[in-house]
PDB file of C-alpha atoms and ligand atoms in Angstrom:
ATOM      1  CA  UNK A   1      19.258  -8.301   6.436  1.00  0.00           C
ATOM      2  CA  UNK A   2      20.043  -8.714   2.304  1.00  0.00           C
ATOM      3  CA  UNK A   3      21.249  -5.593   2.161  1.00  0.00           C
ATOM      4  CA  UNK A   4      22.638  -6.301  -1.386  1.00  0.00           C
ATOM      5  CA  UNK A   5      18.778  -5.854  -2.452  1.00  0.00           C
ATOM      6  CA  UNK A   6      18.950  -2.301  -1.633  1.00  0.00           C
ATOM      7  CA  UNK A   7      20.384  -0.880  -4.678  1.00  0.00           C
ATOM      8  CA  UNK A   8      19.169   2.254  -5.990  1.00  0.00           C
ATOM      9  CA  UNK A   9      17.873   1.948  -9.195  1.00  0.00           C
ATOM     10  CA  UNK A  10      19.704   4.563 -11.331  1.00  0.00           C
ATOM     11  CA  UNK A  11      23.150   2.277 -10.230  1.00  0.00           C
ATOM     12  CA  UNK A  12      23.004  -0.186 -13.001  1.00  0.00           C
ATOM     13  CA  UNK A  13      25.355  -2.182 -11.272  1.00  0.00           C
ATOM     14  CA  UNK A  14      26.647  -3.242  -7.313  1.00  0.00           C
ATOM     15  CA  UNK A  15      30.232  -4.384  -7.403  1.00  0.00           C
ATOM     16  CA  UNK A  16      29.699  -5.323  -3.881  1.00  0.00           C
ATOM     17  CA  UNK A  17      27.632  -7.967  -4.809  1.00  0.00           C
ATOM     18  CA  UNK A  18      28.508  -8.466  -8.417  1.00  0.00           C
ATOM     19  CA  UNK A  19      24.876  -7.792  -9.657  1.00  0.00           C
ATOM     20  CA  UNK A  20      24.179  -5.335 -12.392  1.00  0.00           C
ATOM     21  CA  UNK A  21      21.063  -3.963 -13.803  1.00  0.00           C
ATOM     22  CA  UNK A  22      19.890  -5.272 -16.919  1.00  0.00           C
ATOM     23  CA  UNK A  23      17.935  -2.913 -19.130  1.00  0.00           C
ATOM     24  CA  UNK A  24      14.666  -4.391 -20.882  1.00  0.00           C
ATOM     25  CA  UNK A  25      13.230  -3.320 -24.354  1.00  0.00           C
ATOM     26  CA  UNK A  26       9.760  -4.032 -22.665  1.00  0.00           C
ATOM     27  CA  UNK A  27       9.593  -1.382 -20.375  1.00  0.00           C
ATOM     28  CA  UNK A  28       6.845  -0.240 -18.153  1.00  0.00           C
ATOM     29  CA  UNK A  29       6.124   2.669 -20.851  1.00  0.00           C
ATOM     30  CA  UNK A  30       6.099   0.369 -23.698  1.00  0.00           C
ATOM     31  CA  UNK A  31       3.843  -1.724 -21.444  1.00  0.00           C
ATOM     32  CA  UNK A  32       1.278   1.194 -19.802  1.00  0.00           C
ATOM     33  CA  UNK A  33       1.336   2.151 -23.854  1.00  0.00           C
ATOM     34  CA  UNK A  34       0.037  -1.361 -23.933  1.00  0.00           C
ATOM     35  CA  UNK A  35      -2.325  -1.035 -21.664  1.00  0.00           C
ATOM     36  CA  UNK A  36      -3.399   3.572 -22.478  1.00  0.00           C
ATOM     37  CA  UNK A  37      -3.291   4.313 -18.623  1.00  0.00           C
ATOM     38  CA  UNK A  38      -0.604   4.838 -16.125  1.00  0.00           C
ATOM     39  CA  UNK A  39       0.586   2.867 -13.456  1.00  0.00           C
ATOM     40  CA  UNK A  40       0.496   3.952  -9.992  1.00  0.00           C
ATOM     41  CA  UNK A  41       0.104   2.357  -6.410  1.00  0.00           C
ATOM     42  CA  UNK A  42      -2.528   3.708  -4.113  1.00  0.00           C
ATOM     43  CA  UNK A  43      -1.071   2.614  -1.166  1.00  0.00           C
ATOM     44  CA  UNK A  44      -4.232   2.857   2.035  1.00  0.00           C
ATOM     45  CA  UNK A  45      -2.793   3.291   5.205  1.00  0.00           C
ATOM     46  CA  UNK A  46      -5.250   2.760   8.894  1.00  0.00           C
ATOM     47  CA  UNK A  47      -5.952   0.878  12.111  1.00  0.00           C
ATOM     48  CA  UNK A  48      -7.128  -2.469  11.987  1.00  0.00           C
ATOM     49  CA  UNK A  49     -11.037  -1.499  11.097  1.00  0.00           C
ATOM     50  CA  UNK A  50     -10.897   1.552   9.465  1.00  0.00           C
ATOM     51  CA  UNK A  51     -11.851   0.450   6.088  1.00  0.00           C
ATOM     52  CA  UNK A  52      -9.079  -0.277   4.279  1.00  0.00           C
ATOM     53  CA  UNK A  53     -10.189  -3.618   2.980  1.00  0.00           C
ATOM     54  CA  UNK A  54     -13.330  -2.752   2.302  1.00  0.00           C
ATOM     55  CA  UNK A  55     -12.821   0.409   0.460  1.00  0.00           C
ATOM     56  CA  UNK A  56      -9.689  -1.145  -1.589  1.00  0.00           C
ATOM     57  CA  UNK A  57     -12.335  -3.327  -2.764  1.00  0.00           C
ATOM     58  CA  UNK A  58     -15.003  -1.177  -3.724  1.00  0.00           C
ATOM     59  CA  UNK A  59     -11.934   0.999  -5.284  1.00  0.00           C
ATOM     60  CA  UNK A  60     -11.014  -1.555  -7.501  1.00  0.00           C
ATOM     61  CA  UNK A  61     -14.027  -2.521  -8.457  1.00  0.00           C
ATOM     62  CA  UNK A  62     -14.869   0.946  -9.901  1.00  0.00           C
ATOM     63  CA  UNK A  63     -11.377   0.945 -11.625  1.00  0.00           C
ATOM     64  CA  UNK A  64     -11.935  -2.446 -13.315  1.00  0.00           C
ATOM     65  CA  UNK A  65     -15.364  -0.846 -14.261  1.00  0.00           C
ATOM     66  CA  UNK A  66     -13.598   1.590 -15.854  1.00  0.00           C
ATOM     67  CA  UNK A  67     -11.881  -0.287 -17.987  1.00  0.00           C
ATOM     68  CA  UNK A  68      -8.358  -0.155 -16.308  1.00  0.00           C
ATOM     69  CA  UNK A  69      -6.241  -2.817 -15.154  1.00  0.00           C
ATOM     70  CA  UNK A  70      -5.441  -3.376 -11.657  1.00  0.00           C
ATOM     71  CA  UNK A  71      -4.609  -5.218  -9.034  1.00  0.00           C
ATOM     72  CA  UNK A  72      -5.364  -5.091  -5.200  1.00  0.00           C
ATOM     73  CA  UNK A  73      -2.923  -6.167  -2.083  1.00  0.00           C
ATOM     74  CA  UNK A  74      -4.105  -7.032   0.986  1.00  0.00           C
ATOM     75  CA  UNK A  75      -2.767  -7.439   4.630  1.00  0.00           C
ATOM     76  CA  UNK A  76      -4.020 -10.268   5.544  1.00  0.00           C
ATOM     77  CA  UNK A  77      -4.264 -11.908   2.045  1.00  0.00           C
ATOM     78  CA  UNK A  78      -0.528 -11.108   1.659  1.00  0.00           C
ATOM     79  CA  UNK A  79       0.438 -12.859   4.903  1.00  0.00           C
ATOM     80  CA  UNK A  80      -1.548 -15.659   4.066  1.00  0.00           C
ATOM     81  CA  UNK A  81       1.179 -15.775   1.082  1.00  0.00           C
ATOM     82  CA  UNK A  82       3.964 -14.473   0.493  1.00  0.00           C
ATOM     83  CA  UNK A  83       4.581 -12.499   4.016  1.00  0.00           C
ATOM     84  CA  UNK A  84       3.490 -16.387   5.837  1.00  0.00           C
ATOM     85  CA  UNK A  85       7.029 -16.393   7.507  1.00  0.00           C
ATOM     86  CA  UNK A  86       7.215 -12.618   8.843  1.00  0.00           C
ATOM     87  CA  UNK A  87       5.102 -12.117  12.512  1.00  0.00           C
ATOM     88  CA  UNK A  88       4.001  -8.674  13.855  1.00  0.00           C
ATOM     89  CA  UNK A  89       8.239  -8.190  15.979  1.00  0.00           C
ATOM     90  CA  UNK A  90       8.966  -4.401  14.270  1.00  0.00           C
ATOM     91  CA  UNK A  91      11.497  -6.061  12.579  1.00  0.00           C
ATOM     92  CA  UNK A  92       9.238  -8.065  10.374  1.00  0.00           C
ATOM     93  CA  UNK A  93       7.030  -5.258  10.525  1.00  0.00           C
ATOM     94  CA  UNK A  94       9.693  -3.555   8.861  1.00  0.00           C
ATOM     95  CA  UNK A  95      10.141  -6.112   6.184  1.00  0.00           C
ATOM     96  CA  UNK A  96       6.340  -6.883   5.192  1.00  0.00           C
ATOM     97  CA  UNK A  97       6.375  -3.756   3.810  1.00  0.00           C
ATOM     98  CA  UNK A  98       9.381  -3.756   1.869  1.00  0.00           C
ATOM     99  CA  UNK A  99       8.704  -6.112   0.696  1.00  0.00           C
ATOM    100  CA  UNK A 100       4.451  -5.017  -0.550  1.00  0.00           C
ATOM    101  CA  UNK A 101       6.441  -2.422  -1.870  1.00  0.00           C
ATOM    102  CA  UNK A 102       8.834  -4.120  -4.082  1.00  0.00           C
ATOM    103  CA  UNK A 103       6.112  -6.448  -4.934  1.00  0.00           C
ATOM    104  CA  UNK A 104       3.398  -3.445  -5.761  1.00  0.00           C
ATOM    105  CA  UNK A 105       6.849  -1.653  -8.103  1.00  0.00           C
ATOM    106  CA  UNK A 106       6.852  -4.731  -9.711  1.00  0.00           C
ATOM    107  CA  UNK A 107       3.443  -4.671 -10.772  1.00  0.00           C
ATOM    108  CA  UNK A 108       3.660  -0.840 -11.827  1.00  0.00           C
ATOM    109  CA  UNK A 109       6.694  -1.509 -13.932  1.00  0.00           C
ATOM    110  CA  UNK A 110       3.911  -5.003 -15.382  1.00  0.00           C
ATOM    111  CA  UNK A 111       1.243  -1.730 -15.788  1.00  0.00           C
ATOM    112  CA  UNK A 112      -0.667  -2.587 -13.392  1.00  0.00           C
ATOM    113  CA  UNK A 113      -2.457  -0.235 -11.248  1.00  0.00           C
ATOM    114  CA  UNK A 114      -1.926  -1.359  -7.890  1.00  0.00           C
ATOM    115  CA  UNK A 115      -4.139  -1.113  -4.772  1.00  0.00           C
ATOM    116  CA  UNK A 116      -2.736  -1.415  -1.060  1.00  0.00           C
ATOM    117  CA  UNK A 117      -4.584  -2.103   1.805  1.00  0.00           C
ATOM    118  CA  UNK A 118      -2.224  -2.569   4.690  1.00  0.00           C
ATOM    119  CA  UNK A 119      -2.170  -0.963   8.190  1.00  0.00           C
ATOM    120  CA  UNK A 120       2.044  -0.035   7.337  1.00  0.00           C
ATOM    121  CA  UNK A 121       1.580   1.936  11.263  1.00  0.00           C
ATOM    122  CA  UNK A 122       5.606   3.534  10.901  1.00  0.00           C
ATOM    123  CA  UNK A 123       5.847   6.902   9.195  1.00  0.00           C
ATOM    124  CA  UNK A 124       9.099   5.492   8.089  1.00  0.00           C
ATOM    125  CA  UNK A 125       8.041   2.377   6.189  1.00  0.00           C
ATOM    126  CA  UNK A 126       5.554   4.251   3.784  1.00  0.00           C
ATOM    127  CA  UNK A 127       8.856   6.660   3.792  1.00  0.00           C
ATOM    128  CA  UNK A 128       9.983   3.704   2.230  1.00  0.00           C
ATOM    129  CA  UNK A 129       7.544   1.702   0.754  1.00  0.00           C
ATOM    130  CA  UNK A 130       7.491   5.680  -1.262  1.00  0.00           C
ATOM    131  CA  UNK A 131      11.204   5.604  -1.823  1.00  0.00           C
ATOM    132  CA  UNK A 132      10.978   2.209  -3.665  1.00  0.00           C
ATOM    133  CA  UNK A 133       7.698   3.078  -5.614  1.00  0.00           C
ATOM    134  CA  UNK A 134       8.805   6.370  -7.071  1.00  0.00           C
ATOM    135  CA  UNK A 135       6.888   8.960  -8.231  1.00  0.00           C
ATOM    136  CA  UNK A 136       3.158   6.999  -8.665  1.00  0.00           C
ATOM    137  CA  UNK A 137       3.520   6.479  -5.138  1.00  0.00           C
ATOM    138  CA  UNK A 138      -0.220   7.527  -3.456  1.00  0.00           C
ATOM    139  CA  UNK A 139      -0.817   8.202   0.021  1.00  0.00           C
ATOM    140  CA  UNK A 140      -4.698   7.634   1.003  1.00  0.00           C
ATOM    141  CA  UNK A 141      -4.667   7.964   5.336  1.00  0.00           C
ATOM    142  CA  UNK A 142      -8.418   5.957   6.302  1.00  0.00           C
ATOM    143  CA  UNK A 143      -8.557   8.203   9.398  1.00  0.00           C
ATOM    144  CA  UNK A 144     -11.491   6.065  11.139  1.00  0.00           C
ATOM    145  CA  UNK A 145     -11.010   6.533  15.490  1.00  0.00           C
ATOM    146  CA  UNK A 146      -9.644   4.012  17.087  1.00  0.00           C
ATOM    147  CA  UNK A 147     -12.934   4.392  18.851  1.00  0.00           C
ATOM    148  CA  UNK A 148     -14.795   3.567  16.181  1.00  0.00           C
ATOM    149  CA  UNK A 149     -12.256   1.084  14.772  1.00  0.00           C
ATOM    150  CA  UNK A 150     -13.243  -1.083  18.310  1.00  0.00           C
ATOM    151  CA  UNK A 151     -16.809  -1.019  18.664  1.00  0.00           C
ATOM    152  CA  UNK A 152     -16.858  -2.678  14.927  1.00  0.00           C
ATOM    153  CA  UNK A 153     -14.227  -5.014  16.103  1.00  0.00           C
ATOM    154  CA  UNK A 154     -14.625  -6.666  13.111  1.00  0.00           C
ATOM    155  CA  UNK A 155     -12.475  -9.653  14.293  1.00  0.00           C
ATOM    156  CA  UNK A 156     -12.424  -9.572  17.822  1.00  0.00           C
ATOM    157  CA  UNK A 157      -8.912  -8.507  17.330  1.00  0.00           C
ATOM    158  CA  UNK A 158      -9.403  -5.091  19.698  1.00  0.00           C
ATOM    159  CA  UNK A 159     -11.767  -7.175  22.357  1.00  0.00           C
ATOM    160  CA  UNK A 160      -8.042 -10.030  22.276  1.00  0.00           C
ATOM    161  CA  UNK A 161      -5.893  -6.394  22.197  1.00  0.00           C
ATOM    162  CA  UNK A 162      -7.178  -5.419  25.150  1.00  0.00           C
ATOM    163  CA  UNK A 163      -7.158  -8.750  27.148  1.00  0.00           C
ATOM    164  CA  UNK A 164      -3.739  -9.191  26.905  1.00  0.00           C
ATOM    165  CA  UNK A 165      -4.156 -12.171  23.842  1.00  0.00           C
ATOM    166  CA  UNK A 166      -2.334 -10.021  21.210  1.00  0.00           C
ATOM    167  CA  UNK A 167       1.326  -8.689  21.637  1.00  0.00           C
ATOM    168  CA  UNK A 168       1.655  -5.315  20.031  1.00  0.00           C
ATOM    169  CA  UNK A 169      -1.742  -5.080  18.431  1.00  0.00           C
ATOM    170  CA  UNK A 170      -2.145  -1.513  16.671  1.00  0.00           C
ATOM    171  CA  UNK A 171      -2.781   1.641  18.177  1.00  0.00           C
ATOM    172  CA  UNK A 172      -3.812  -0.452  21.826  1.00  0.00           C
ATOM    173  CA  UNK A 173       0.161  -1.826  22.910  1.00  0.00           C
ATOM    174  CA  UNK A 174       2.211  -0.344  19.722  1.00  0.00           C
ATOM    175  CA  UNK A 175       2.191   3.337  17.821  1.00  0.00           C
ATOM    176  CA  UNK A 176      -0.213   4.081  14.590  1.00  0.00           C
ATOM    177  CA  UNK A 177       1.786   7.148  13.810  1.00  0.00           C
ATOM    178  CA  UNK A 178      -0.532   9.901  11.405  1.00  0.00           C
ATOM    179  CA  UNK A 179       0.165  10.322   7.632  1.00  0.00           C
ATOM    180  CA  UNK A 180       1.360  14.549   7.986  1.00  0.00           C
ATOM    181  CA  UNK A 181       1.159  14.648   4.114  1.00  0.00           C
ATOM    182  CA  UNK A 182      -1.467  12.378   2.235  1.00  0.00           C
ATOM    183  CA  UNK A 183      -2.628  12.921  -0.934  1.00  0.00           C
ATOM    184  CA  UNK A 184      -6.179  11.928   0.450  1.00  0.00           C
ATOM    185  CA  UNK A 185      -7.878  10.978   4.067  1.00  0.00           C
ATOM    186  CA  UNK A 186     -10.838   9.640   4.168  1.00  0.00           C
ATOM    187  CA  UNK A 187     -13.080   8.993   7.715  1.00  0.00           C
ATOM    188  CA  UNK A 188     -15.871   5.829   7.284  1.00  0.00           C
ATOM    189  CA  UNK A 189     -17.372   7.236  10.395  1.00  0.00           C
ATOM    190  CA  UNK A 190     -18.685  10.238   8.108  1.00  0.00           C
ATOM    191  CA  UNK A 191     -18.826   9.176   4.649  1.00  0.00           C
ATOM    192  CA  UNK A 192     -20.326   5.765   3.035  1.00  0.00           C
ATOM    193  CA  UNK A 193     -18.246   3.403   1.087  1.00  0.00           C
ATOM    194  CA  UNK A 194     -19.233   4.887  -2.141  1.00  0.00           C
ATOM    195  CA  UNK A 195     -18.904   8.456  -0.681  1.00  0.00           C
ATOM    196  CA  UNK A 196     -14.380   7.415  -0.083  1.00  0.00           C
ATOM    197  CA  UNK A 197     -14.526   5.958  -3.422  1.00  0.00           C
ATOM    198  CA  UNK A 198     -15.657   9.012  -5.152  1.00  0.00           C
ATOM    199  CA  UNK A 199     -13.287  11.326  -3.440  1.00  0.00           C
ATOM    200  CA  UNK A 200     -10.158   8.843  -4.176  1.00  0.00           C
ATOM    201  CA  UNK A 201     -10.828   9.011  -7.752  1.00  0.00           C
ATOM    202  CA  UNK A 202     -11.958  12.194  -7.629  1.00  0.00           C
ATOM    203  CA  UNK A 203      -8.634  13.256  -6.078  1.00  0.00           C
ATOM    204  CA  UNK A 204      -6.618  10.961  -8.110  1.00  0.00           C
ATOM    205  CA  UNK A 205      -8.434  12.081 -11.337  1.00  0.00           C
ATOM    206  CA  UNK A 206      -5.562  13.809 -13.155  1.00  0.00           C
ATOM    207  CA  UNK A 207      -3.480  10.223 -12.992  1.00  0.00           C
ATOM    208  CA  UNK A 208      -6.423   8.305 -13.952  1.00  0.00           C
ATOM    209  CA  UNK A 209      -6.826  10.356 -16.828  1.00  0.00           C
ATOM    210  CA  UNK A 210      -3.389  10.555 -17.964  1.00  0.00           C
ATOM    211  CA  UNK A 211      -2.422   9.886 -21.436  1.00  0.00           C
ATOM    212  CA  UNK A 212       0.525   7.293 -22.413  1.00  0.00           C
TER     213      UNK A 212
HETATM  214  P1  ADP B   1      -9.082  -2.873   7.543  1.00  0.00           P
HETATM  215  O1  ADP B   1      -9.441  -3.289   6.346  1.00  0.00           O
HETATM  216  O2  ADP B   1      -9.115  -1.160   8.184  1.00  0.00           O
HETATM  217  O3  ADP B   1      -9.341  -3.814   8.639  1.00  0.00           O
HETATM  218  P2  ADP B   1     -12.039  -3.780   6.969  1.00  0.00           P
HETATM  219  O4  ADP B   1     -12.144  -3.019   5.783  1.00  0.00           O
HETATM  220  O5  ADP B   1     -11.695  -5.307   6.866  1.00  0.00           O
HETATM  221  O6  ADP B   1     -10.941  -3.003   7.595  1.00  0.00           O
HETATM  222  O7  ADP B   1     -13.561  -3.576   8.001  1.00  0.00           O
HETATM  223  C1  ADP B   1     -14.068  -2.019   7.762  1.00  0.00           C
HETATM  224  C2  ADP B   1     -15.548  -2.385   8.751  1.00  0.00           C
HETATM  225  O8  ADP B   1     -16.651  -1.300   8.782  1.00  0.00           O
HETATM  226  C3  ADP B   1     -16.642  -3.661   8.229  1.00  0.00           C
HETATM  227  O9  ADP B   1     -17.199  -4.066   8.382  1.00  0.00           O
HETATM  228  C4  ADP B   1     -17.279  -2.447   6.930  1.00  0.00           C
HETATM  229  O10 ADP B   1     -18.303  -2.632   6.808  1.00  0.00           O
HETATM  230  C5  ADP B   1     -17.219  -1.153   7.492  1.00  0.00           C
HETATM  231  N1  ADP B   1     -17.428   0.109   7.225  1.00  0.00           N
HETATM  232  C6  ADP B   1     -19.050   0.839   7.883  1.00  0.00           C
HETATM  233  N2  ADP B   1     -18.874   1.852   7.021  1.00  0.00           N
HETATM  234  C7  ADP B   1     -17.822   1.662   6.474  1.00  0.00           C
HETATM  235  C8  ADP B   1     -17.167   2.748   5.102  1.00  0.00           C
HETATM  236  N3  ADP B   1     -17.726   4.148   4.889  1.00  0.00           N
HETATM  237  N4  ADP B   1     -16.016   2.438   4.676  1.00  0.00           N
HETATM  238  C9  ADP B   1     -15.559   0.718   4.790  1.00  0.00           C
HETATM  239  N5  ADP B   1     -15.675  -0.094   5.685  1.00  0.00           N
HETATM  240  C10 ADP B   1     -16.755   0.074   6.311  1.00  0.00           C
END
């Protein structure tokens, strides 16, 4: 671990590593004011095939149509780029989520509303993401059951996992820890995409309306 990067945000220095946090003049508040929006992160979690990417895409389209400045960080896309050196071991999953949270935080600092769509199966990692991102962290649990996800098997991954071809597959051979205090819960077996998006927007409306 590169522990030097674990410094608290409000610390101005990390003398162990000769690091100093520079306070820049164009800060998050100024960027938010210029963009006329409150920056925050919508963190979507749930099993593979639960509907995270589909809802994230539809949600971003709605926010875009509302004139919001957004960025979407999606599981496979990030794993094919920024995190292409990471696998699915416990250690790599932790690092995957840590990097995504740091990127989301940077994008929030740039004034953007960020949507993330990652399985993020471990409560501890989501807590860590919340710590990194801060006040603007909102957790959306896509609660679609394993039975429904496996029935869909969009990418054929459940079949491969059942056949023992994928090690540590979430929901089959690796745990998914259900969020206990999610800000929003949507079950895509019961709600269509539009209903899910409407529900998320309704639950987050105070943040979306917040004047800056
Ligand atoms: P994830 O990103 O969670 O792995 P995906 O969005 O890639 O899931 O896949 C979800 C699948 O479920 C898609 O094929 C999508 O069309 C389907 N689906 C059916 N109903 C819904 C719904 N209400 N919301 C989202 N996806 C749905």
